[in-house]
Amino acid sequence: MSTIPSADISDKKFFSDDERYADLINGLICQGRPVVRKEDLQDLDTQTGIWNDPAIHKSKNRRRVKLRDLVKKASFGVNFLVIGIENQQTIDYSLPLRCMTYEAGEYERQAAMIRRAVRNADIKQNPGEYLYSFSKESHLHPSIIIVLYYGELPWDGSVDLHGMIDFSGIPEEFHPLIQNYRIHLVDVRHLQNTDVFKTDIRQVFDFIRYSDDKTYLKKLLNTSEYQMLDKDAYEMIATHTSMSTLLEPRMMQTRGGKINMCKAIDIWLAEREAKGISQGLSQGLSQGLSQGLSQGISQGLSQGLSQGLSQGLSQGISQGLSQGLSQGLSQGLSQGISQGNDETSYKMLMKIIVSRFGKKAGELASPTIRYLTSDERIDLVETAATTDTFAHFQDALRRATTETQRSPQSPAPHQ
């Protein structure tokens, strides 16, 4: 059985690709200019924290370790820049503090390597260099973190450390002395320009941005890019929208290693419509039965009590209840079924057939489906959406028409 990935897993898979990683950095930081190339990137350990380093005398052999989402090193000649990506699904009001510890941990990791090199070097050291194993010429490489926020709620948390600190009662003269730390947060759903991206990051971010705008979403899906999506991009879209059904294996039909998202969305919309119709029929039957039973029992009791005046109260109540139940069931079923929309169920089933098997298949199935009841069509919706071939669906359709009891006046279904 296939496992549906979480948003956290799909994010890491998507951005583990060096070309996308470089494109994200260039798009967000360099306004689309190709400053960072995929060839310049190297993976780094996502583990950060304070290691057991004898030079850190206060460590007391404690080991504090944190895991980051993605970290890569971008080389620029003899120097390099450490670039981390943090994917955020929900609002974390402590995020500035968390990111600050990540960056402090990265610098401490670099410092630990420097200390090791200084201790092993056979050079003359002054007392400070000897004591702390960090020379005057030692330098750290810069580090940045980009936070990608995908949540539906607008970010209302602080974007710097000062926003988390309670300054009440503290004299203003002290405020500038309290070091601040600012996070680089990108609200994906409110990006103003995605044209700066050259990879399928643009398709992923655009779909997430407009996932609630059905009109604009249809325009996006008419473009060729969404008809040939990489699996990683498809999974990113599905996990960050309210369309988790798209991750079921039957939806992910690949062709040449690509997934046609337009076709998957058509099936998803048809199934959602079918579910709504099914719920409507169920509610209609329930309401009809309830109203019919209530009216029937009331009428039956009234008639029974009237008859009971002459035939005896006990016999009248018995007849009233019996008649009421009979009339209630009859009226309830009639009212419930009448609330089901026969034409809508036909269109819904045909839409799934055409989207999955093509227009020709719809023309072949239409005459037979016309003679099915609404309930029979609803029963065939799941079969049409999950079966592998049109031939298998035809077998199910043939069984449904064979089992149906039809009147002599009804035309025979077209085979």
XYZ file of C-alpha atoms in Angstrom, residues 148-381:
234
model
C 8.935 29.598 3.763
C 5.494 29.959 5.346
C 2.631 28.130 3.585
C -0.191 28.607 6.118
C -3.651 29.892 5.197
C -3.792 32.275 8.163
C -1.862 35.542 7.697
C 1.379 35.559 9.673
C 0.755 37.603 12.830
C 3.817 36.518 14.789
C 6.933 38.557 15.372
C 9.645 38.576 12.714
C 12.417 39.622 15.102
C 13.646 38.907 18.619
C 12.659 42.340 19.943
C 9.053 41.517 19.114
C 9.242 38.644 21.605
C 10.845 40.655 24.414
C 8.869 42.472 27.103
C 10.353 45.976 27.283
C 7.744 47.349 29.692
C 9.394 49.338 32.477
C 12.844 49.088 30.859
C 14.350 52.582 30.264
C 14.664 53.384 26.563
C 18.391 53.991 26.939
C 18.844 50.248 27.338
C 16.785 49.188 24.314
C 19.516 49.726 21.679
C 21.930 47.667 23.771
C 19.694 44.611 23.604
C 20.782 42.763 20.476
C 18.049 42.027 17.952
C 17.710 39.142 15.485
C 15.463 39.290 12.431
C 14.119 36.356 10.411
C 13.735 36.349 6.626
C 10.139 35.148 6.281
C 8.442 34.552 2.918
C 4.635 34.210 2.959
C 4.146 31.945 -0.068
C 0.402 32.646 -0.377
C 1.062 36.382 -0.648
C 4.068 36.486 -2.974
C 3.741 39.411 -5.365
C 5.863 38.070 -8.220
C 6.698 34.453 -9.055
C 8.100 35.209 -12.506
C 11.538 35.472 -10.876
C 11.614 31.656 -10.632
C 12.854 29.651 -13.622
C 11.979 26.136 -12.389
C 8.676 24.521 -11.386
C 8.835 26.468 -8.120
C 6.697 29.013 -9.979
C 3.980 26.455 -10.787
C 3.963 25.138 -7.202
C 3.844 28.567 -5.543
C 1.216 29.872 -8.005
C -1.102 26.930 -7.371
C -0.760 27.325 -3.593
C -1.324 31.096 -3.877
C -4.556 30.716 -5.891
C -5.843 27.418 -4.486
C -8.928 29.201 -3.114
C -9.577 31.198 -6.297
C -11.322 28.640 -8.533
C -11.627 31.048 -11.487
C -7.928 31.866 -11.637
C -7.035 28.250 -10.866
C -8.801 27.121 -14.042
C -6.684 29.578 -16.048
C -3.525 28.144 -14.523
C -4.553 24.579 -15.299
C -5.066 25.445 -18.950
C -1.323 26.053 -19.310
C 0.902 23.239 -20.548
C 3.159 23.308 -17.452
C 0.489 21.703 -15.275
C -0.066 18.883 -17.750
C 3.515 17.641 -17.312
C 4.465 18.098 -13.637
C 7.268 16.290 -11.819
C 6.019 14.010 -9.057
C 7.817 16.074 -6.386
C 6.070 19.255 -7.564
C 2.692 17.488 -7.712
C 3.103 16.226 -4.138
C 4.091 19.698 -2.922
C 0.886 21.161 -4.352
C -1.333 18.424 -2.926
C 0.120 18.570 0.604
C -0.165 22.365 0.874
C -3.762 22.645 -0.339
C -7.054 21.052 0.710
C -6.680 18.413 -2.002
C -4.979 15.530 -0.177
C -7.073 13.073 -2.241
C -4.772 13.911 -5.153
C -2.048 11.899 -3.412
C -3.953 8.629 -3.692
C -2.268 6.287 -6.210
C -5.285 6.220 -8.564
C -4.932 9.986 -9.056
C -1.210 9.992 -9.780
C -1.237 8.672 -13.344
C 2.215 9.188 -14.814
C 3.197 9.493 -18.441
C 6.862 9.690 -19.291
C 7.607 10.195 -15.602
C 5.295 13.247 -15.446
C 1.831 13.726 -13.911
C -1.063 15.478 -15.656
C -2.451 17.636 -12.863
C -5.267 18.979 -15.040
C -6.701 15.474 -15.396
C -6.265 14.746 -11.682
C -8.107 17.967 -10.766
C -10.998 17.043 -13.108
C -11.401 13.712 -11.313
C -11.110 15.399 -7.910
C -13.813 17.952 -8.777
C -16.134 15.254 -10.163
C -15.745 13.123 -7.042
C -16.362 16.114 -4.794
C -19.540 16.847 -6.763
C -20.581 13.191 -6.476
C -20.036 13.263 -2.737
C -22.240 16.344 -2.465
C -25.016 14.678 -4.465
C -24.789 11.536 -2.351
C -25.035 13.584 0.834
C -28.001 15.484 -0.600
C -29.818 12.260 -1.433
C -29.127 10.883 2.018
C -30.379 14.050 3.722
C -33.429 14.111 1.453
C -34.336 10.536 2.315
C -33.803 11.176 6.002
C -35.911 14.338 6.022
C -38.585 12.747 3.870
C -38.845 9.710 6.112
C -38.970 11.874 9.220
C -41.652 14.181 7.845
C -43.636 11.336 6.304
C -43.567 9.267 9.476
C -44.584 12.236 11.555
C -47.470 13.169 9.267
C -48.547 9.581 8.740
C -48.550 8.702 12.427
C -50.363 11.918 13.258
C -53.045 11.217 10.645
C -53.267 7.581 11.614
C -53.624 8.369 15.294
C -56.266 10.966 14.506
C -58.236 8.463 12.422
C -57.650 5.731 14.932
C -58.801 7.818 17.847
C -61.874 8.872 15.887
C -62.703 5.240 15.144
C -61.854 4.348 18.697
C -64.739 6.432 19.957
C -67.106 3.886 18.457
C -64.959 0.731 18.419
C -63.042 1.166 21.605
C -60.033 3.260 22.536
C -57.557 0.342 22.590
C -58.460 -0.973 19.114
C -58.404 2.601 17.670
C -54.919 3.408 18.930
C -53.604 0.089 17.588
C -55.037 0.736 14.122
C -53.823 4.346 14.185
C -50.257 3.365 14.900
C -50.295 0.683 12.216
C -51.734 2.997 9.567
C -49.426 5.818 10.628
C -46.278 3.751 10.258
C -47.370 2.445 6.856
C -48.284 5.875 5.534
C -45.138 7.425 7.052
C -42.770 4.998 5.373
C -44.504 5.400 2.022
C -44.578 9.193 2.161
C -41.006 9.394 3.507
C -39.494 7.292 0.754
C -41.412 9.195 -1.902
C -40.361 12.597 -0.579
C -36.725 11.560 -0.070
C -36.252 10.118 -3.541
C -37.926 13.080 -5.181
C -35.272 15.369 -3.657
C -32.493 13.568 -5.579
C -31.581 15.277 -8.823
C -31.690 12.664 -11.575
C -30.113 14.802 -14.285
C -27.275 15.966 -12.030
C -26.276 12.413 -11.135
C -26.135 11.576 -14.860
C -23.887 14.565 -15.642
C -21.630 13.845 -12.685
C -21.028 10.202 -13.687
C -20.477 11.132 -17.323
C -17.938 13.786 -16.310
C -15.816 11.222 -14.476
C -16.016 8.739 -17.370
C -14.951 11.337 -19.948
C -12.117 12.703 -17.767
C -10.733 9.213 -17.105
C -11.353 7.287 -20.333
C -12.025 9.924 -23.002
C -14.925 11.362 -24.963
C -15.477 8.166 -26.997
C -15.973 6.149 -23.826
C -18.574 8.669 -22.666
C -20.494 8.295 -25.936
C -20.512 4.497 -25.564
C -21.666 4.549 -21.936
C -24.234 7.355 -22.178
C -27.229 5.348 -23.595
C -26.980 2.740 -20.838
C -26.426 5.259 -18.045
C -29.538 7.170 -19.152
C -31.731 4.254 -18.034
C -30.127 3.873 -14.598
C -31.672 5.347 -11.489
C -29.916 8.062 -9.499
C -28.917 5.559 -6.808
C -27.432 3.209 -9.405
C -25.419 6.038 -10.921
C -24.112 7.109 -7.525
C -23.018 3.497 -6.883
C -21.016 3.550 -10.130
C -19.185 6.810 -9.380
